[in-house]
Coordinates of C-alpha atoms in Angstrom, one line a residue:
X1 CA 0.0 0.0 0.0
X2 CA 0.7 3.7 -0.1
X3 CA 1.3 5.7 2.9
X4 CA 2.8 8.6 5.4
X5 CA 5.8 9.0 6.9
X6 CA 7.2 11.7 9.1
X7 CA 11.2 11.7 8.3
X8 CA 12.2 15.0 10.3
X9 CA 11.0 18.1 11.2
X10 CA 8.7 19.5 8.2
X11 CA 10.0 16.4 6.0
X12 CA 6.7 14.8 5.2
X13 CA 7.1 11.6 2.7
X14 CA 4.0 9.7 1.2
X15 CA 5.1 6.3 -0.6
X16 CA 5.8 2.3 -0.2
X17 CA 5.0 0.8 3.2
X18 CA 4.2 -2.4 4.0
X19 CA 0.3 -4.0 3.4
X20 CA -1.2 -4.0 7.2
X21 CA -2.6 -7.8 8.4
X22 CA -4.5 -9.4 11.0
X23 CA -1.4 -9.4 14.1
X24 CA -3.7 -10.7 16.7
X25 CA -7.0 -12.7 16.8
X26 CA -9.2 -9.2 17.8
X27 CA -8.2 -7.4 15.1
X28 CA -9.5 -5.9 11.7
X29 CA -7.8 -3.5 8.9
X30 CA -9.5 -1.2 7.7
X31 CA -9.7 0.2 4.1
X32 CA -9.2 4.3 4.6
X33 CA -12.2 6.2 3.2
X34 CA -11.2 9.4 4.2
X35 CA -8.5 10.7 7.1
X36 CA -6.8 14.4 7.9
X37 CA -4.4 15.7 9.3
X38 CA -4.7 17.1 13.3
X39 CA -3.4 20.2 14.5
X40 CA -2.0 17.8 17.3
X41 CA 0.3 15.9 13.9
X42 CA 1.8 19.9 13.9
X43 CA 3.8 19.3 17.4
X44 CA 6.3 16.8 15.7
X45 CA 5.8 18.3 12.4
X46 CA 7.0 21.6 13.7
X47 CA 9.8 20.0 15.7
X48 CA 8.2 20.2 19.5
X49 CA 8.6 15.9 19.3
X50 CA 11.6 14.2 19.0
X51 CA 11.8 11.9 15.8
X52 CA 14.4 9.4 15.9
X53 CA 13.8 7.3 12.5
X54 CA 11.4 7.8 9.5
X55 CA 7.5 7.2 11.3
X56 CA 4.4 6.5 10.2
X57 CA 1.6 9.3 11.0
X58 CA -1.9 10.4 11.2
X59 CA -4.6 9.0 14.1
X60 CA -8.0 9.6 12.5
X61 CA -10.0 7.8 10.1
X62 CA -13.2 6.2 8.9
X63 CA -13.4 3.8 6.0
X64 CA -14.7 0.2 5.1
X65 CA -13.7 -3.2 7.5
X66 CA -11.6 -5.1 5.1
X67 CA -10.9 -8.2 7.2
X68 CA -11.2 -9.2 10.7
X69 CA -9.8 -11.5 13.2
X70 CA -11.1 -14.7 14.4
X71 CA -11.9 -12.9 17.6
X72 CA -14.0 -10.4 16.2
X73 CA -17.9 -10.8 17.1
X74 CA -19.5 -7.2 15.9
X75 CA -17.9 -6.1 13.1
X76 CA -17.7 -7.8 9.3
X77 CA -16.2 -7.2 6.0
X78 CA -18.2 -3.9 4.7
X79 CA -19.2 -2.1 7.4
X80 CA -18.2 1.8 7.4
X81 CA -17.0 2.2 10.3
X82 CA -15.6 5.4 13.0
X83 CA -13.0 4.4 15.4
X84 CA -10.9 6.3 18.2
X85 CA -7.1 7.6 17.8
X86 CA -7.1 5.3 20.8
X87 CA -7.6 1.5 20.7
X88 CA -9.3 0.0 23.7
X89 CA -11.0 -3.0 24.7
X90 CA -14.4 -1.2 26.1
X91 CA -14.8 -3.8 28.4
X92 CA -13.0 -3.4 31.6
X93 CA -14.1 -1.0 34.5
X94 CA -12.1 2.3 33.2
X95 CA -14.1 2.3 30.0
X96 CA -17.5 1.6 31.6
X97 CA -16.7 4.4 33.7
X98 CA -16.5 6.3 30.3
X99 CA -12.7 6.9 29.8
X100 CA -11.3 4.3 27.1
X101 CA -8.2 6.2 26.2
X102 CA -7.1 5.1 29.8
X103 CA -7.9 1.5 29.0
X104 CA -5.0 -0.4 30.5
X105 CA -5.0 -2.4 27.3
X106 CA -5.0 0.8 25.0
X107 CA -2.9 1.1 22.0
X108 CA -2.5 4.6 20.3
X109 CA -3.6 4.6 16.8
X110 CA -1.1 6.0 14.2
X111 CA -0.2 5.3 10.5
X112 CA -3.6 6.2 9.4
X113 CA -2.9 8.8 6.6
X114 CA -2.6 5.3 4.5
X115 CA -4.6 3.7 2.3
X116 CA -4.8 1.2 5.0
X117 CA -4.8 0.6 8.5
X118 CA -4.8 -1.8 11.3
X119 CA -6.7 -1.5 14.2
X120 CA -6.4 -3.3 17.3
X121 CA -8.8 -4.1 19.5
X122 CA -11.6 -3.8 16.7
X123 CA -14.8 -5.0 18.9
X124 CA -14.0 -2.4 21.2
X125 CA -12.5 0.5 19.6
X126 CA -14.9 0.7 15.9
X127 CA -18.0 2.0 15.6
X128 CA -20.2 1.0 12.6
X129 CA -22.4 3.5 10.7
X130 CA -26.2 2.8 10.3
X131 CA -25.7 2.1 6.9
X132 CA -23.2 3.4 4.2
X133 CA -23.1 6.9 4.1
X134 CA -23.3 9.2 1.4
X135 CA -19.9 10.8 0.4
X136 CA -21.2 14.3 1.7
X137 CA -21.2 13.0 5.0
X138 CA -18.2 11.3 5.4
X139 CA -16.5 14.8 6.3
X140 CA -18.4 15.1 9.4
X141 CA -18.0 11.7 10.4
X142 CA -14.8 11.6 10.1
X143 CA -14.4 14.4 12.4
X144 CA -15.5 12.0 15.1
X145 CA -12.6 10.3 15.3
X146 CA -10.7 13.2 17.4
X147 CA -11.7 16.4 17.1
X148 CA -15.9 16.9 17.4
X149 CA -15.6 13.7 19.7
X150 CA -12.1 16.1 21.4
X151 CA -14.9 18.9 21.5
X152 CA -17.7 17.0 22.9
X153 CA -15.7 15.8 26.1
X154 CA -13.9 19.7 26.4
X155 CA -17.9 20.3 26.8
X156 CA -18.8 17.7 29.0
X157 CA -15.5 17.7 30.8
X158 CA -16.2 21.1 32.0
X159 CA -19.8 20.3 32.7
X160 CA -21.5 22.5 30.4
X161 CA -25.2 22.7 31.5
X162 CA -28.7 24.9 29.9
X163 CA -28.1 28.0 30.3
X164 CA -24.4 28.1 30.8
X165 CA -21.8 31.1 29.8
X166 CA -19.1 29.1 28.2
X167 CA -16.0 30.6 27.1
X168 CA -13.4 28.4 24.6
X169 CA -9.8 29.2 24.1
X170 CA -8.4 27.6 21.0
X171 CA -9.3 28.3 17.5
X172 CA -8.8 25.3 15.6
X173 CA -10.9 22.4 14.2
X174 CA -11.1 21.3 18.0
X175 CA -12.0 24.7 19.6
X176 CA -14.6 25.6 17.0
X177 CA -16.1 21.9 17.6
X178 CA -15.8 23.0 21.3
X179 CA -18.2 25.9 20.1
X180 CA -20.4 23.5 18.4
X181 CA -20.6 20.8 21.4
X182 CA -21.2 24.0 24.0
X183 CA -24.2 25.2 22.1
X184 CA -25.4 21.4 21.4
X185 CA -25.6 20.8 25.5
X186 CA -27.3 23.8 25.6
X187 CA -25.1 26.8 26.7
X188 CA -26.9 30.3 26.5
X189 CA -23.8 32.0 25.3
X190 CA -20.7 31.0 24.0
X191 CA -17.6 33.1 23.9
X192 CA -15.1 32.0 20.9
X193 CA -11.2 33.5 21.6
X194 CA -9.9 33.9 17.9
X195 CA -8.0 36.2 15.5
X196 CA -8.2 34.9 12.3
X197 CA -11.7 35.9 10.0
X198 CA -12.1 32.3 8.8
X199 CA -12.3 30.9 12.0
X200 CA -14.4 33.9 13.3
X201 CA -16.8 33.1 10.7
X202 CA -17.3 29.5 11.5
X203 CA -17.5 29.8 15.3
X204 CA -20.5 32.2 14.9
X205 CA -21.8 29.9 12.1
X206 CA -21.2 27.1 15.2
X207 CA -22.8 28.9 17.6
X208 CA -20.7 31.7 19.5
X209 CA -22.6 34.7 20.4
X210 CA -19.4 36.9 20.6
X211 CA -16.0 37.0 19.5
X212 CA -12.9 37.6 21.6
X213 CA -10.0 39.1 20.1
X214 CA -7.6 39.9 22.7
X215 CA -5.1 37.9 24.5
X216 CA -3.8 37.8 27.7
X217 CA -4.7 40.1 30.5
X218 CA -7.1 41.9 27.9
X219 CA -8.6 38.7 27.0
X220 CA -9.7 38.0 30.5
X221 CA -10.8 41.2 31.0
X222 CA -12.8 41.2 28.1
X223 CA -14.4 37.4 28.9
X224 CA -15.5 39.2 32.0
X225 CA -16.9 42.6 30.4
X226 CA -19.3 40.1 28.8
X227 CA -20.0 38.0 31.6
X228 CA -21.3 41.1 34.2
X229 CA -17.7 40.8 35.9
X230 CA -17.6 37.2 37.2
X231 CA -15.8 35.4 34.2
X232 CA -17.5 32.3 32.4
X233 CA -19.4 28.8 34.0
X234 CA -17.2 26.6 32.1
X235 CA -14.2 27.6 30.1
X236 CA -12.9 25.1 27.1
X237 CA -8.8 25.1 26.9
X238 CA -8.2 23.8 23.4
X239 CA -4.9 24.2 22.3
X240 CA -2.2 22.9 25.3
X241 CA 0.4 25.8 25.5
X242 CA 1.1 27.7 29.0
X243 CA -0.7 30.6 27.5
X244 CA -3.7 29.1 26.6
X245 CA -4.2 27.5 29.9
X246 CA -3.3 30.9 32.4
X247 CA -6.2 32.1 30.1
X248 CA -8.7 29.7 30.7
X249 CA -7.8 29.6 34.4
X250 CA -8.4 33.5 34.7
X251 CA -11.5 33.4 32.3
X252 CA -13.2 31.5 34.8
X253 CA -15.5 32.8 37.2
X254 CA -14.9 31.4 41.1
X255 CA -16.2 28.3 41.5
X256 CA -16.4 27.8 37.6
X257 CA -15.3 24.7 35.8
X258 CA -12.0 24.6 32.7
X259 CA -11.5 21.5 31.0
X260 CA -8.6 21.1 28.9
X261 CA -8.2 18.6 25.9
X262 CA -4.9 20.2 24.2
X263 CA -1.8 17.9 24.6
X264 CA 0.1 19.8 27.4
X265 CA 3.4 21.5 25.8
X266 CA 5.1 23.6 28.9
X267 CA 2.3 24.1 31.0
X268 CA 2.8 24.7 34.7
X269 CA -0.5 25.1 36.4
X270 CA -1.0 28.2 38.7
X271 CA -2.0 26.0 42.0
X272 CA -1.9 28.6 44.3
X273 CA -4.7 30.6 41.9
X274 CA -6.4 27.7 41.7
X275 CA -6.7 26.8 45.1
X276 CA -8.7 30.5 45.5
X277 CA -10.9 30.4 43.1
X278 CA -12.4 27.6 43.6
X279 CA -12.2 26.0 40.0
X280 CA -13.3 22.5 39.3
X281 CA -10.3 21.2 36.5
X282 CA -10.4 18.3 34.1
X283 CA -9.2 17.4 30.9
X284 CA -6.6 14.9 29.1
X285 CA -6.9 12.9 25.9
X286 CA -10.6 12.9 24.9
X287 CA -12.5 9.3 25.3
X288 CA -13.7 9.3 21.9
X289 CA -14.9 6.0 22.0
X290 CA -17.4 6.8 24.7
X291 CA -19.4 9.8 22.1
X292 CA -19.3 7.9 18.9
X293 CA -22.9 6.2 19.3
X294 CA -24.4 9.4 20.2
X295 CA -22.4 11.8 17.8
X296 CA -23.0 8.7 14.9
X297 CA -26.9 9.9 15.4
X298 CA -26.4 13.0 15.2
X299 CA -24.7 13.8 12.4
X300 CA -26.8 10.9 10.6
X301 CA -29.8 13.0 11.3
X302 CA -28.3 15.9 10.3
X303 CA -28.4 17.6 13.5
X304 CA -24.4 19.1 13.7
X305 CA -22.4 19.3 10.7
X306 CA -19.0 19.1 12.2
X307 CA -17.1 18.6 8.6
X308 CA -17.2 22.3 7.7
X309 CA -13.7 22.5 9.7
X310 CA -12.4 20.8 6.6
X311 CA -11.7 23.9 4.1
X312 CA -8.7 22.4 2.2
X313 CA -9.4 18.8 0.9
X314 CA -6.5 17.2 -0.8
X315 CA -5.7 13.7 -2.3
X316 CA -3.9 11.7 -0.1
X317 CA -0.3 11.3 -2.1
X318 CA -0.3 15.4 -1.5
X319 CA -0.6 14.8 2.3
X320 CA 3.3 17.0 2.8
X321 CA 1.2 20.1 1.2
X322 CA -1.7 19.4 3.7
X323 CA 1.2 19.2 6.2
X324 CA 2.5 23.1 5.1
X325 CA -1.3 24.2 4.9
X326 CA -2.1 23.8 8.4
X327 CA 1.3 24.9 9.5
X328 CA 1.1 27.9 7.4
X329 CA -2.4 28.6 8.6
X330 CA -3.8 28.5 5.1
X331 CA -6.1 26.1 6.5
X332 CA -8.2 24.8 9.4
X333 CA -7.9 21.4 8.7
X334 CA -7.5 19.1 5.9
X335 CA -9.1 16.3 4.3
X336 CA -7.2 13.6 2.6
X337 CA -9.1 11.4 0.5
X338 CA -6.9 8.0 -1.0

């Protein structure tokens, strides 16, 4: 097959790799339908990761089962199916609890800007679709592999309620899917942090009632000019720097709730701040698996259209220009499509 590797720093290589197979008896490969690159594949990209030898890349997909292992009791050859950048079992107590990407059996899911992938842990870690979906929807779903489902749990990780002020700090596909998951559980007003037009644009289109431009000590101040003073009931940290967290912290009102779903780069917590105020904290690598059932029904009955973050769609073989897109800022996020 055809597929990604990361080389160096900005030294993206599509070509050979070897055809994935069934390892071990609960697995299944998958034939990629669609998969994209994630702000998060920018860390190494950029340099922020070490990379010791030529890698294989990409963690989100949705596509067709090809073959499955003899352990394998839900899934068949056919199905479209959704599955998590994590691979878990679903079965033991830390996933019923709702938190499979701290499955002691997990497995983290890369190599999937291929043509092919293999997933482990199928029964647990695939969701199939109702039925095959039309090509027009396979943008949102695939955005339920990480970022909407990323989003979702920003939203219910910081307990977003009816009626709820909700601020979100991050401007990429997984902020503006924060936007969208804030309004979808109800919020009365959402609060978008973002510079750039585009992004502006689709937070509103989302759901944000107001735009913040300012960072910093401004940016607080303005998150509480529009909340009477106090700050917002849940605030949505979506990128991971230290920046981006001190200003979810201090958007907050007392006794408020942040969640944060970026992967931490540099980030020392004020403790001493948080101690004060009172702020409920909780975040880490989104459960994925948990939201696919519910997020599956809602984008098949067209109530959120989470695929409009895509605005650059690309074939697959030019993944290194999607690569220099989104590190360029030229796009949101991009599609690859085999």
């Amino acid at each position: 097959m055809r597929g990604t590797l990361i080389h160096a720093p900005r030294d993206i290589r599509f070509g050979d790799r070897p055809d994935p197979k069934i390892v071990e008896p609960t697995d299944a490969v998958v034939r990629i339908a669609a998969t994209c690159v994630c702000g998060t594949d920018l860390w190494p990209y950029r340099g922020a990761n070490p990379i010791t030898e030529p890698a294989p890349i990409g963690h989100e997909y949705v596509g067709h089962v090809e073959a499955v292992g003899s352990e394998v009791a839900n899934l068949r050859p056919g199905q479209f199916v959704i599955g998590s950048f994590f691979a878990s079992d679903n079965t033991c107590p830390i996933c019923h609890a709702g938190y499979q990407t701290s499955c002691p059996n997990r497995q983290v899911m890369t190599g999937c800007q291929s043509e092919y992938v293999r997933v482990p842990l199928a029964d647990g870690t695939l969701v199939a679709t109702p039925d095959e979906p039309d090509a027009a929807m396979i943008p949102d779903l695939l955005t339920l592999s990480d970022v909407m489902g990323t989003g979702w749990y920003a939203a219910v990780a910081a307990d977003v309620k009816p009626g709820m002020t909700v601020a979100v700090v991050g401007d990429g596909a997984v902020g503006l899917c924060a936007v969208l998951a804030a309004r979808e559980l109800g919020a009365a007003q959402v609060i978008a942090m973002s510079r750039h037009t585009p992004r502006q644009k689709l937070a509103i289109e989302f759901g944000a009632a107001d735009i913040v431009t300012e960072r910093g000590d401004e940016g607080v101040e303005r998150v509480k000019e529009l909340t009477d003073g106090l700050g917002a009931d849940a605030v949505l940290e979506c990128v991971g720097t230290d920046e981006s967290m001190h200003q979810a912290v201090r958007s907050a009102r007392p006794g408020g709730n942040v969640s944060f779903v970026g992967v931490p780069h540099g980030v020392n917590l004020p403790i001493t701040e948080l101690f004060y105020s009172h702020l409920g904290l909780r975040g880490g690598p989104a459960p994925v698996r948990a939201f696919l059932p519910e997020l599956i029904d809602r984008v098949w009955h067209g109530t959120i259209s989470p695929g409009k973050v895509f605005d650059l769609t690309l074939p697959l073989d030019q993944v290194a220009e999607g690569y220099r897109a989104m590190d360029e800022r030229r796009a949101i996020k991009v599609l690859l499509q085999p």
